[in-house]
Amino acid sequence: MVNWSPTLQTAVSDLEVEYSEESGYLYHIRYRVAGGSRNDWLTVATTRPETLFGDVALAVNPEDDRYSKYIGQMAIVPQTFGRHVPIISDKHVDKEFGTGVLKISPGHDHNDYLLARKLGLPILNVMNKDGTLNEVAGLYSGLDRFEARKKLWAELEETGLAVKKEPHTLRVPRSQRGGEIIEPLVSKQWFVSMEPLAEKALQAVEKGELKIIPERFEKIYNHWLSNIKDWCISRQLWWGHRIPVWYIVGKDKEEDYIVARNADEALGKAHKKYGKDVEIYQDPDVLDTWFSSALWPFSTLGWPDLSAEDFKRFYPTTMLETGHDILFFWVARMVMMGIEFTGKAPFSYIYLHGLIRDSQGRKMSKTLGNVIDPLDTIKEFGTDALRFTVALGTAGQDLNLSTERLTSNKAFTNKLWNAGKFVLQNLPKEGDILAWENILSYKFDTGDSVLNLPLPERWVISKLHLLIESVSASYDKFFFGEVGRETYDFFWADFADWYIEASKGRLYNSGNDGNSVTFMAQAVLLYTFENILKVLHPFMPFVTEELWQALPNRKHALIVTPWPETQLPRCTSSIKKFENLQTLVRAIRNTRAEYSVEPAKRISASVVASNEVIEYIAEEKEVLALLSRLDLQNLHFMNSSPGNADQSVHLVAGEGLEAYLPLADMVDISAEVQRLSKRLVKMQKEYDGMLAKLNSPKFVEKAPEEVVRAVREKATEAEEKITLTKNRLEFLNSNVLVSK
């Protein structure tokens, strides 16, 4: 028995059948017991009444007392002019489903087919291959299966054999390709016995010869192979590899056939077996496309010649990367075929990526109109942005693709390009040989070379070396998405946002003598950026190669450049120290924003900390002043609070690190008091309005729950802002009094 597509007119494999939950009916039909009284009926509940013409028996559970007296008798199939079928017992009949009486139609149901084979019952087919009923259906012959269902039920109602029709949720088999309802059909087809092949494929995973990533798919793989069925490989299609079978004209097809590579070989075999006068013809069917695809790993390399150079060099390969949705269609079958015909699995690792879905997590389809065309996407966002977006996915997990993600990664690509421009613009001119000798002579692979750098340079080099080690380990574990995310964070959050900004003050100093801060900044910029390009190249090959080629002294393309070493020096204490500096800068920036200090205005500051912390913070006072927009001449470092502390905004940047920003240096206090007072009145009015709503039973009871929740959240947020504004006004007013 096969899955038959009446629309495509071909058999389809089990894997190409998708089941959907759909609303339908359960039809209750009376079958008269032959030779019984007027009240001797068996009522059958079925979802497919049109198949009753193919009934060969009625079955009941032997422990069902309602029907035990009928076991061994005969029942009359309705609308068949008195055709009798036996009433039998079988323990597998579910007493609770429907009426507890099962009609057995082995020509049109997989379970009925197996039961009929077990019990030795005949098999009747009532369906043509186009989905119409055949001559077995008598007066219904030629009707479409669903038209026949309607007509049959109407006539059963007229004759009193229809008991009732009740709503029922059906598990409907539909073709993955065309969507039409699949018909179970008995048909002569070519099959492959799968159990012996599956056993070897299971052992490959069990022995560790084959690993599946992510590992959870190994259980799915094992379950499918452990419950595998024989594979119908013949298809009634126009296009495909022909079945390599030839028949003898005038002979029985089931007994007299020849398997050969081509027609000449088949004819030669036929002459040997049947004499010179025979004629042959090839089976008109083609192979399931997944059958020929399963041979691909070795058939393309010279197989069956196992000594072929390509076969010896490329088989087996290291990894197969593909979607998790074809693990059974293709991957498992390649494994089975590879082991069977070569003795080895075709690859050592299987990496399964997720499916790309739309922003709402829906599968893309023309019907939904949510298909994202990659060519259109590339035109709008760029090849690298699209590639980077999809490469950030996690193995086995579907990726919801949205314009927001693409826009973000387009911005990342632009940021990378602009960083490259900055690096190039701040390197010596290519003709300045002495400067380039100094820059290129500086190495970062020894501890001393890193420790001799200023703090920001020690920090970024240490972070870079940690990144290289981490992403190299992630590559080895096939955590590709993690590599992309880590590199994204390092480039944007560390290199672009912090080091490039910190380096600007150094780059404008003169000198390329190998000892100047400028030289070290140039060397660090170049070294860090070129390693970022190396790490990002698998994700963004075009923009990284373009930037790489633009860098001076590039002898080879980036794609053939060696991967960075992983055991490189790093200074963890420098990372901690610079993080303290970052925390201080953020605190000052936040305070400036809170008090609406003009971005270009430089303000005074007093930094308070222990001698140890002051030492390394003060060493980088230029960086602190540059990043925080502080007045370098009025930037002070001390161990205790300054004298004007009560007239300053006090910041706690971290444990043992504080700062005081003189208020009068930042804002016009009187003007700020007026501004905040007006703002407070407005916020209080809005807050009172929200409270009035929340205190109104009419609003709370009748408004949608999500609306009420949104108002409550806004009220809480407004209350916090009001408290913050009041505290700030109190602080400002106290300073107004002090200044008077």
XYZ file of C-alpha atoms in Angstrom:
740
model
C 0.000 0.000 0.000
C 1.263 3.451 -0.922
C 0.309 7.074 -0.446
C -1.275 8.087 -3.726
C -1.704 11.628 -5.024
C -4.779 11.716 -7.308
C -3.794 15.163 -8.571
C -0.142 14.409 -9.338
C -1.001 10.829 -10.379
C 1.969 9.376 -8.505
C 2.929 7.596 -5.337
C 4.519 9.797 -2.667
C 6.651 8.766 0.281
C 5.508 8.792 3.899
C 7.755 11.785 4.537
C 5.985 13.795 1.833
C 2.631 13.436 3.565
C 1.708 16.159 6.047
C -1.130 15.621 8.507
C -3.419 18.467 9.524
C -6.196 18.675 12.091
C -9.398 19.543 10.192
C -13.110 19.642 10.945
C -15.129 16.802 9.448
C -17.775 14.257 10.317
C -18.159 10.816 11.797
C -20.858 8.948 9.843
C -22.871 6.279 11.687
C -24.170 3.612 9.251
C -26.285 0.493 9.833
C -25.159 -2.915 8.549
C -27.854 -5.592 8.689
C -26.830 -8.955 10.180
C -27.541 -11.589 7.541
C -30.208 -14.049 8.632
C -30.993 -12.060 11.749
C -34.190 -10.456 12.985
C -35.352 -6.960 12.051
C -33.491 -5.576 15.085
C -30.173 -7.258 14.345
C -27.974 -4.393 13.156
C -24.396 -3.406 13.627
C -23.799 0.329 13.489
C -20.424 1.390 12.129
C -18.877 4.840 12.700
C -16.585 5.924 9.857
C -15.051 9.124 8.538
C -14.998 7.776 4.956
C -18.342 6.173 4.064
C -17.460 6.007 0.342
C -14.962 3.223 1.083
C -17.677 0.834 2.303
C -17.763 -0.632 -1.207
C -14.324 -2.021 -0.352
C -15.346 -3.506 3.016
C -14.232 -7.109 3.465
C -15.218 -7.602 7.133
C -16.619 -5.992 10.266
C -14.502 -6.377 13.396
C -15.414 -6.115 17.075
C -13.437 -6.553 20.255
C -13.854 -10.116 21.601
C -14.440 -8.668 25.082
C -17.234 -6.353 23.945
C -20.419 -7.954 25.295
C -22.612 -5.855 22.993
C -21.488 -7.731 19.911
C -20.096 -11.081 21.043
C -23.193 -12.948 19.835
C -22.602 -11.741 16.259
C -19.006 -12.977 15.955
C -18.833 -15.578 13.184
C -21.969 -14.363 11.435
C -22.210 -12.319 8.230
C -23.175 -8.676 7.697
C -24.664 -7.091 4.579
C -22.763 -4.088 3.196
C -25.213 -1.248 2.387
C -25.759 -0.194 -1.227
C -23.935 -3.253 -2.609
C -26.965 -5.329 -3.628
C -26.548 -7.736 -0.720
C -22.796 -8.372 -0.603
C -21.943 -10.278 2.585
C -18.838 -9.832 4.760
C -17.856 -11.776 7.885
C -18.141 -10.381 11.404
C -14.841 -11.148 13.128
C -13.146 -10.373 16.438
C -9.815 -8.694 17.049
C -8.385 -7.469 20.342
C -7.029 -4.300 18.702
C -10.515 -2.917 18.019
C -11.128 0.079 20.297
C -14.418 -0.456 22.126
C -14.610 3.240 23.029
C -14.196 4.722 19.551
C -17.398 5.348 17.640
C -19.707 2.404 18.116
C -17.003 -0.170 18.797
C -17.559 -1.771 15.368
C -14.742 -1.413 12.844
C -15.306 -1.679 9.095
C -12.246 -3.185 7.444
C -11.468 -1.635 4.051
C -7.914 -2.865 3.404
C -7.693 -1.229 -0.014
C -8.031 2.255 1.498
C -6.548 2.341 4.976
C -3.022 1.499 6.109
C -4.117 -0.117 9.381
C -6.895 -2.084 7.704
C -4.394 -3.271 5.109
C -2.039 -4.656 7.774
C -4.946 -6.275 9.617
C -6.245 -7.891 6.427
C -2.788 -9.253 5.626
C -2.554 -10.707 9.130
C -6.010 -12.305 8.989
C -5.834 -13.441 5.374
C -8.712 -11.260 4.234
C -9.139 -10.249 0.576
C -8.268 -6.722 -0.554
C -10.747 -4.701 -2.592
C -9.826 -1.465 -4.327
C -12.746 0.837 -5.130
C -10.712 3.834 -6.301
C -9.289 4.832 -9.657
C -5.946 6.633 -9.691
C -7.647 9.955 -10.434
C -9.680 9.826 -7.215
C -12.917 8.592 -8.784
C -14.685 5.391 -7.752
C -14.250 2.363 -10.013
C -16.599 -0.403 -11.133
C -16.491 -2.090 -7.698
C -18.628 0.821 -6.461
C -21.443 -0.158 -8.832
C -23.794 2.753 -9.520
C -21.297 5.164 -7.973
C -18.599 4.294 -10.500
C -17.019 7.364 -12.100
C -17.978 9.740 -9.287
C -15.259 11.738 -7.515
C -14.593 10.304 -4.059
C -16.033 13.344 -2.266
C -19.066 13.612 -4.567
C -19.685 9.915 -3.981
C -19.575 10.517 -0.219
C -22.342 13.129 -0.425
C -24.525 11.066 -2.746
C -24.043 7.882 -0.711
C -24.974 9.573 2.557
C -28.103 11.085 1.004
C -29.231 7.671 -0.248
C -28.412 6.020 3.080
C -30.687 8.578 4.724
C -33.452 7.740 2.241
C -33.171 4.008 2.948
C -32.991 4.431 6.730
C -29.456 3.065 6.992
C -27.976 6.437 8.000
C -28.090 6.766 11.795
C -26.412 10.141 12.322
C -23.611 12.441 11.183
C -21.690 14.115 14.009
C -18.869 16.699 13.915
C -15.455 15.145 14.359
C -11.868 16.406 14.171
C -10.021 14.531 11.447
C -6.301 13.936 10.973
C -6.167 14.539 7.228
C -3.168 13.394 5.137
C -2.228 16.013 2.557
C 0.458 16.083 -0.102
C 3.410 18.237 0.855
C 3.757 19.312 -2.770
C 0.206 19.990 -3.936
C -1.833 20.083 -0.746
C -4.471 17.615 -2.024
C -5.794 14.853 0.231
C -3.707 11.710 -0.135
C -5.418 8.410 -0.897
C -4.066 5.164 0.619
C -3.980 2.841 -2.384
C -2.817 -0.673 -3.129
C -0.460 -0.356 -6.069
C 2.482 -2.284 -7.508
C 5.587 -0.192 -6.856
C 9.306 -0.653 -6.262
C 10.373 -0.661 -2.614
C 13.672 -0.704 -0.723
C 13.905 -2.852 2.393
C 15.089 -0.313 4.955
C 15.662 -2.150 8.241
C 19.106 -3.591 7.327
C 20.251 -0.179 6.088
C 18.856 1.640 9.117
C 20.665 -0.665 11.541
C 24.063 0.362 10.164
C 23.130 4.052 10.227
C 22.077 3.735 13.866
C 25.372 2.078 14.755
C 27.331 4.941 13.157
C 25.832 7.392 15.660
C 26.010 4.939 18.545
C 29.746 4.373 17.976
C 30.459 8.096 17.652
C 31.479 7.815 13.998
C 28.743 10.292 13.128
C 27.728 13.273 15.269
C 24.623 15.407 14.819
C 24.576 19.062 15.848
C 22.595 20.010 17.852
C 22.782 16.786 19.805
C 19.055 16.673 20.565
C 18.408 15.682 16.945
C 20.236 12.395 17.537
C 17.199 11.186 19.504
C 14.905 12.157 16.629
C 17.252 10.470 14.138
C 17.414 7.291 16.252
C 13.644 7.165 16.764
C 12.904 7.460 13.054
C 15.454 4.847 12.016
C 14.305 2.490 14.779
C 10.733 2.627 13.448
C 11.504 2.837 9.751
C 9.237 1.359 7.079
C 10.129 0.065 3.652
C 10.627 2.908 1.198
C 8.540 3.200 -1.965
C 11.061 4.564 -4.476
C 9.080 4.492 -7.743
C 7.255 7.579 -8.966
C 4.834 8.043 -11.835
C 6.388 11.289 -13.035
C 7.743 12.582 -16.333
C 11.049 13.837 -14.992
C 13.678 11.915 -13.043
C 16.086 9.017 -13.161
C 14.366 6.060 -14.823
C 13.968 2.864 -12.839
C 16.870 0.684 -14.131
C 14.581 -2.274 -14.822
C 13.672 -3.790 -18.195
C 10.847 -6.220 -18.918
C 10.569 -8.899 -21.598
C 7.810 -8.339 -24.140
C 5.219 -11.071 -23.695
C 6.540 -12.228 -20.308
C 5.192 -11.854 -16.764
C 6.470 -8.547 -15.395
C 6.662 -9.824 -11.810
C 8.826 -12.816 -12.678
C 10.754 -11.837 -15.799
C 12.662 -8.604 -15.457
C 16.266 -7.496 -15.803
C 18.190 -4.944 -13.752
C 20.957 -3.201 -15.695
C 22.903 0.068 -15.995
C 21.636 0.805 -19.505
C 19.551 -0.605 -22.352
C 22.495 -2.319 -24.096
C 23.487 -4.135 -20.934
C 19.852 -5.113 -20.315
C 19.477 -6.461 -23.867
C 22.673 -8.475 -23.517
C 21.386 -10.069 -20.316
C 18.021 -10.780 -21.963
C 19.705 -12.508 -24.929
C 21.668 -14.746 -22.587
C 18.627 -15.742 -20.590
C 15.830 -15.799 -23.179
C 17.514 -16.029 -26.561
C 18.258 -13.603 -29.379
C 14.664 -13.027 -30.482
C 13.407 -11.278 -27.330
C 12.383 -7.648 -27.120
C 12.668 -5.554 -23.982
C 11.152 -2.323 -22.676
C 12.082 -0.185 -19.690
C 9.901 0.436 -16.657
C 8.172 3.800 -17.276
C 8.509 4.937 -13.653
C 11.269 7.149 -12.258
C 13.109 7.022 -8.950
C 12.066 9.126 -5.986
C 14.259 12.222 -6.219
C 15.525 11.584 -2.689
C 16.795 8.166 -3.766
C 19.146 9.596 -6.372
C 19.994 12.478 -4.020
C 21.017 9.942 -1.393
C 23.728 8.664 -3.767
C 25.173 12.121 -4.358
C 28.075 12.114 -1.810
C 29.878 9.282 -3.614
C 28.271 9.013 -7.069
C 29.787 12.395 -8.004
C 33.319 11.282 -7.070
C 33.873 8.348 -9.413
C 31.993 5.611 -7.552
C 31.773 2.639 -8.009
C 35.502 2.964 -8.724
C 36.719 3.269 -5.124
C 40.247 3.944 -6.381
C 39.193 7.114 -8.232
C 41.319 10.107 -7.185
C 38.348 12.310 -6.316
C 36.762 9.532 -4.275
C 39.952 8.872 -2.300
C 40.505 12.577 -1.673
C 37.024 13.823 -0.862
C 35.123 10.830 0.547
C 34.158 10.884 3.308
C 33.969 14.614 3.898
C 34.054 16.281 7.302
C 30.704 17.983 7.613
C 27.283 18.240 6.024
C 25.437 21.501 6.699
C 21.731 21.480 5.907
C 18.260 22.251 7.259
C 16.733 20.162 10.035
C 13.578 19.733 7.950
C 15.312 17.275 5.577
C 17.046 15.161 8.214
C 14.971 12.156 7.084
C 14.267 13.067 3.465
C 17.937 13.352 2.581
C 20.487 13.204 5.405
C 19.618 9.844 6.961
C 19.263 8.308 3.505
C 22.705 9.587 2.459
C 24.123 7.977 5.599
C 22.413 4.653 4.865
C 23.439 4.602 1.204
C 26.981 5.720 1.947
C 27.584 2.992 4.511
C 25.921 0.351 2.338
C 27.890 1.077 -0.836
C 31.235 2.332 0.501
C 31.443 0.980 4.029
C 31.739 4.491 5.470
C 29.341 7.258 6.449
C 29.650 10.120 3.927
C 30.528 12.676 6.634
C 31.593 12.852 10.268
C 29.376 15.730 11.387
C 25.860 16.838 10.484
C 25.153 20.484 11.263
C 21.441 21.271 11.135
C 20.422 24.890 10.761
C 16.929 26.168 11.439
C 14.355 27.376 8.945
C 14.017 31.033 8.063
C 10.560 32.293 8.991
C 8.923 35.696 8.815
C 9.016 38.224 11.646
C 5.954 36.584 13.246
C 7.501 33.124 13.185
C 5.317 31.888 10.313
C 6.598 29.655 7.549
C 7.066 31.641 4.361
C 4.483 30.929 1.665
C 3.003 32.606 -1.390
C -0.457 32.234 0.139
C 0.475 34.334 3.170
C 2.402 36.771 0.988
C 5.295 36.783 3.451
C 8.077 35.427 1.235
C 11.290 37.450 1.514
C 13.157 37.415 -1.793
C 16.916 37.255 -1.065
C 17.773 39.188 -4.241
C 15.493 42.064 -3.259
C 16.881 41.905 0.263
C 20.452 42.101 -1.028
C 19.601 45.173 -3.113
C 18.170 46.953 -0.083
C 20.452 45.779 2.730
C 23.541 44.315 1.079
C 24.872 40.783 0.708
C 26.971 40.876 3.859
C 24.138 42.182 6.034
C 21.833 39.369 4.860
C 24.526 36.721 5.261
C 25.455 37.968 8.728
C 21.803 38.032 9.809
C 21.074 34.434 8.861
C 24.475 33.201 10.090
C 23.695 34.439 13.605
C 21.121 31.677 14.009
C 21.566 28.853 16.491
C 21.864 25.277 15.255
C 18.479 23.601 14.950
C 16.480 26.714 15.865
C 14.318 28.564 13.364
C 15.176 32.191 12.646
C 12.504 34.889 12.455
C 13.775 37.206 9.725
C 12.630 40.810 9.996
C 13.527 44.114 8.383
C 14.542 45.318 11.850
C 17.272 42.670 12.052
C 18.423 43.385 8.532
C 18.456 47.124 9.143
C 20.498 46.632 12.297
C 23.079 44.499 10.514
C 23.214 46.901 7.586
C 24.128 49.555 10.149
C 26.762 47.170 11.512
C 28.227 46.786 8.016
C 28.326 50.568 7.625
C 29.939 50.896 11.048
C 32.632 48.414 10.020
C 33.235 50.341 6.795
C 33.498 53.660 8.629
C 35.858 52.154 11.189
C 38.027 50.993 8.305
C 38.043 54.507 6.871
C 39.057 55.889 10.267
C 41.925 53.421 10.599
C 43.161 54.115 7.066
C 42.960 57.879 7.490
C 45.012 57.752 10.677
C 47.818 55.493 9.483
C 51.035 56.893 7.992
C 51.093 57.383 4.257
C 52.194 54.263 2.408
C 55.359 55.990 1.208
C 56.505 56.788 4.752
C 58.800 53.771 4.973
C 60.300 54.584 8.370
C 56.920 55.022 10.014
C 55.669 51.748 8.555
C 58.786 49.900 9.649
C 58.133 51.079 13.195
C 54.458 50.129 13.115
C 54.923 46.712 11.516
C 57.865 45.859 13.752
C 55.695 46.040 16.859
C 54.556 42.565 17.886
C 51.675 41.704 20.176
C 52.429 38.038 20.758
C 54.605 38.462 23.873
C 53.609 39.459 27.376
C 56.124 42.309 27.527
C 54.874 43.863 24.307
C 51.355 44.044 25.744
C 52.394 45.198 29.237
C 54.412 48.078 27.788
C 51.275 49.603 26.275
C 49.196 52.348 27.933
C 46.023 51.206 29.707
C 43.489 51.644 26.835
C 45.808 49.771 24.459
C 46.474 46.993 26.999
C 42.731 46.703 27.493
C 41.701 46.460 23.826
C 44.545 44.058 22.917
C 43.702 41.835 25.903
C 40.015 41.855 24.957
C 40.923 41.060 21.343
C 43.087 38.098 22.357
C 40.317 36.788 24.604
C 37.885 37.157 21.686
C 40.155 35.218 19.314
C 40.509 32.395 21.839
C 36.775 32.315 22.534
C 35.582 32.405 18.916
C 38.181 29.822 17.880
C 36.787 27.479 20.532
C 33.248 28.263 19.356
C 34.195 27.487 15.753
C 35.598 24.134 16.900
C 32.259 23.403 18.595
C 30.289 24.682 15.563
C 28.732 27.508 17.615
C 28.729 29.780 14.574
C 26.021 32.125 15.812
C 27.939 32.672 19.039
C 31.049 33.611 17.040
C 29.088 36.277 15.180
C 27.471 37.690 18.316
C 30.749 37.842 20.268
C 32.565 39.539 17.403
C 29.694 41.992 16.883
C 29.802 42.957 20.562
C 33.583 43.345 20.633
C 33.748 45.399 17.465
C 30.888 47.736 18.283
C 30.933 47.964 22.084
C 34.690 47.774 22.694
C 36.616 48.751 19.576
C 34.323 51.295 17.890
C 32.582 52.878 20.883
C 35.561 52.964 23.219
C 38.978 52.376 21.742
C 38.532 54.381 18.556
C 37.181 57.275 20.632
C 40.001 56.954 23.180
C 42.616 56.822 20.422
C 41.638 60.125 18.846
C 43.556 62.189 21.379
C 46.656 60.040 20.902
C 46.548 60.141 17.102
C 46.733 63.901 16.978
C 50.071 63.893 18.823
C 53.123 63.954 16.572
C 55.842 61.375 16.257
C 56.353 57.951 14.733
C 59.541 57.006 16.558
C 58.241 53.792 18.035
C 57.987 55.165 21.577
C 55.279 57.767 21.167
C 51.681 57.256 22.207
C 50.702 58.029 18.611
C 52.767 55.166 17.233
C 51.330 52.682 19.705
C 47.787 53.823 18.935
C 48.395 53.360 15.204
C 49.927 49.925 15.713
C 47.085 48.834 17.994
C 44.404 50.195 15.654
C 45.870 48.321 12.702
C 46.476 45.066 14.599
C 43.029 45.049 16.206
C 41.159 45.981 13.049
C 42.888 43.439 10.806
C 42.118 40.669 13.312
C 38.494 41.777 13.474
C 38.397 41.416 9.684
C 39.846 37.898 9.937
C 37.279 36.781 12.492
C 34.371 38.392 10.617
C 35.423 37.211 7.153
C 33.402 33.935 7.160
C 30.295 35.979 8.009
C 30.867 39.073 5.864
C 33.280 38.072 3.093
C 32.772 40.981 0.707
C 33.145 44.028 2.929
C 35.961 42.443 4.967
C 37.922 41.504 1.829
C 37.442 45.006 0.419
C 38.699 46.611 3.623
C 41.575 44.135 3.908
C 42.764 44.896 0.391
C 42.635 48.621 1.182
C 45.059 48.235 4.107
C 48.699 48.921 3.201
C 51.217 46.098 2.781
C 48.661 43.353 2.031
C 50.468 40.587 0.149
C 47.623 38.052 0.106
C 43.848 38.083 -0.043
C 42.081 37.823 3.294
C 40.459 34.532 2.342
C 43.882 32.793 2.247
C 45.383 34.626 5.229
C 46.188 32.387 8.243
C 43.761 32.361 11.152
C 45.022 34.259 14.234
C 46.930 32.378 16.927
C 44.818 31.569 19.971
C 47.410 31.442 22.769
C 48.139 35.159 22.845
C 49.004 37.278 25.920
C 46.363 39.219 27.782
C 46.347 41.305 30.964
C 43.227 40.660 33.036
C 44.090 43.352 35.596
C 44.182 45.935 32.801
C 40.722 44.838 31.688
C 39.405 45.446 35.210
C 41.139 48.827 35.457
C 39.777 50.069 32.150
C 36.306 48.839 33.075
C 36.508 51.086 36.159
C 37.415 53.982 33.875
C 34.470 53.115 31.611
C 32.093 53.072 34.587
C 33.282 56.526 35.618
C 32.833 57.881 32.078
C 29.316 56.449 31.844
C 28.341 57.968 35.189
C 29.575 61.413 34.106
C 27.836 61.107 30.716
C 24.551 60.105 32.387
C 24.734 63.062 34.768
C 25.404 65.453 31.892
C 22.333 64.062 30.110
C 20.154 64.337 33.230
C 21.070 67.986 33.662
C 20.879 68.728 29.918
C 24.466 69.936 29.731
C 25.373 71.039 26.222
C 27.459 68.325 24.496
C 30.286 70.707 23.599
C 30.564 72.221 27.068
C 33.510 71.049 29.130
C 32.948 70.872 32.875
C 35.075 70.556 35.989
C 35.321 67.349 38.003
C 36.962 65.926 41.105
C 37.682 62.193 41.124
C 37.924 60.566 44.545
C 39.444 57.129 45.073
C 42.255 55.237 46.770
C 45.848 55.979 45.799
C 46.031 52.741 43.782
C 42.967 53.602 41.697
C 43.890 57.269 41.381
C 47.268 56.271 39.986
C 45.961 54.475 36.883
C 42.940 56.749 36.384
C 45.108 59.861 36.548
C 47.542 58.353 34.051
C 44.699 58.406 31.544
C 43.253 61.805 32.472
C 43.397 62.885 28.818
C 41.250 59.901 27.849
C 38.866 60.555 30.750
C 38.544 64.208 29.788
C 38.090 63.381 26.093
C 35.391 60.749 26.616
C 33.515 62.656 29.359
C 33.901 66.171 27.918
C 35.732 67.406 31.031
C 37.897 70.501 31.398
C 41.367 68.975 31.639
C 42.692 72.035 33.524
C 40.004 71.628 36.184
C 40.122 67.838 36.496
C 41.368 66.932 39.968
C 42.232 63.623 41.654
C 42.102 63.185 45.445
C 41.573 60.736 48.292
C 38.679 62.563 49.993
C 35.681 64.743 49.142
C 36.421 68.213 47.735
C 35.563 71.389 49.633
C 32.621 72.226 47.367
C 31.049 68.778 47.686
C 27.739 70.174 48.995
C 27.400 72.263 45.819
C 28.290 69.372 43.493
C 26.531 66.385 42.018
C 27.977 63.320 43.720
C 28.518 60.218 41.547
C 29.389 56.742 42.754
C 30.966 55.069 39.731
C 31.908 51.881 41.504
C 33.310 50.492 44.708
C 35.926 52.983 45.868
C 35.540 55.290 42.839
C 33.524 58.514 43.062
C 33.285 61.864 41.320
C 31.987 65.334 42.152
C 30.714 67.616 39.396
C 30.212 71.269 40.478
C 26.592 72.090 39.742
C 27.166 75.719 38.808
C 29.706 74.544 36.247
C 27.061 72.491 34.456
C 23.831 74.496 34.444
C 22.215 77.846 35.145
C 20.649 76.763 38.435
C 17.791 79.288 38.443
C 16.868 78.503 34.839
C 17.004 74.767 35.535
C 14.719 75.186 38.580
C 12.166 76.985 36.414
C 12.372 74.349 33.686
C 11.958 71.440 36.078
C 9.119 73.167 37.960
C 7.116 73.535 34.741
C 7.899 69.948 33.847
C 6.768 68.772 37.289
C 3.399 70.530 36.938
C 2.827 68.864 33.579
C 3.855 65.419 34.845
C 1.651 65.754 37.933
C -1.359 66.650 35.771
C -0.801 63.605 33.545
C -0.301 61.386 36.589
C -3.508 62.637 38.232
C -5.398 61.840 35.032
C -4.089 58.280 35.036
C -4.980 57.841 38.714
C -8.511 59.071 38.012
C -8.893 56.399 35.348
C -7.542 53.655 37.592
C -9.839 54.738 40.450
C -12.873 54.569 38.157
C -14.664 51.186 38.473
C -16.251 51.796 35.068
C -12.841 52.008 33.363
C -11.250 49.114 35.269
C -14.200 46.762 34.699
C -15.059 47.583 31.079
C -11.739 48.456 29.443
C -9.699 45.582 27.933
C -7.273 44.033 30.403
C -4.218 45.011 28.342
C -5.383 48.670 28.257
C -5.797 48.774 32.037
C -2.411 47.144 32.496
C -0.778 49.691 30.163
C -2.275 52.648 32.085
C -1.160 51.139 35.404
C 2.401 50.689 34.104
C 2.492 54.274 32.796
C 1.244 55.562 36.158
C 4.001 53.705 38.009
C 6.602 55.086 35.604
C 5.200 58.621 35.968
C 5.288 58.366 39.758
C 8.977 57.425 39.653
C 9.772 60.373 37.355
C 7.872 62.782 39.612
C 9.830 61.596 42.651
C 13.117 61.950 40.777
C 12.215 65.464 39.579
C 11.200 66.548 43.093
C 14.496 65.297 44.506
C 16.419 67.151 41.826
C 14.472 70.355 42.482
C 15.150 70.046 46.186
C 18.865 69.678 45.471
C 18.874 72.622 43.052
C 16.924 74.873 45.433
C 19.390 74.155 48.215
C 22.204 75.247 45.899
C 20.319 78.427 44.980
C 20.193 79.297 48.678
C 23.900 78.507 49.097
C 24.842 80.701 46.154
C 22.822 83.603 47.602
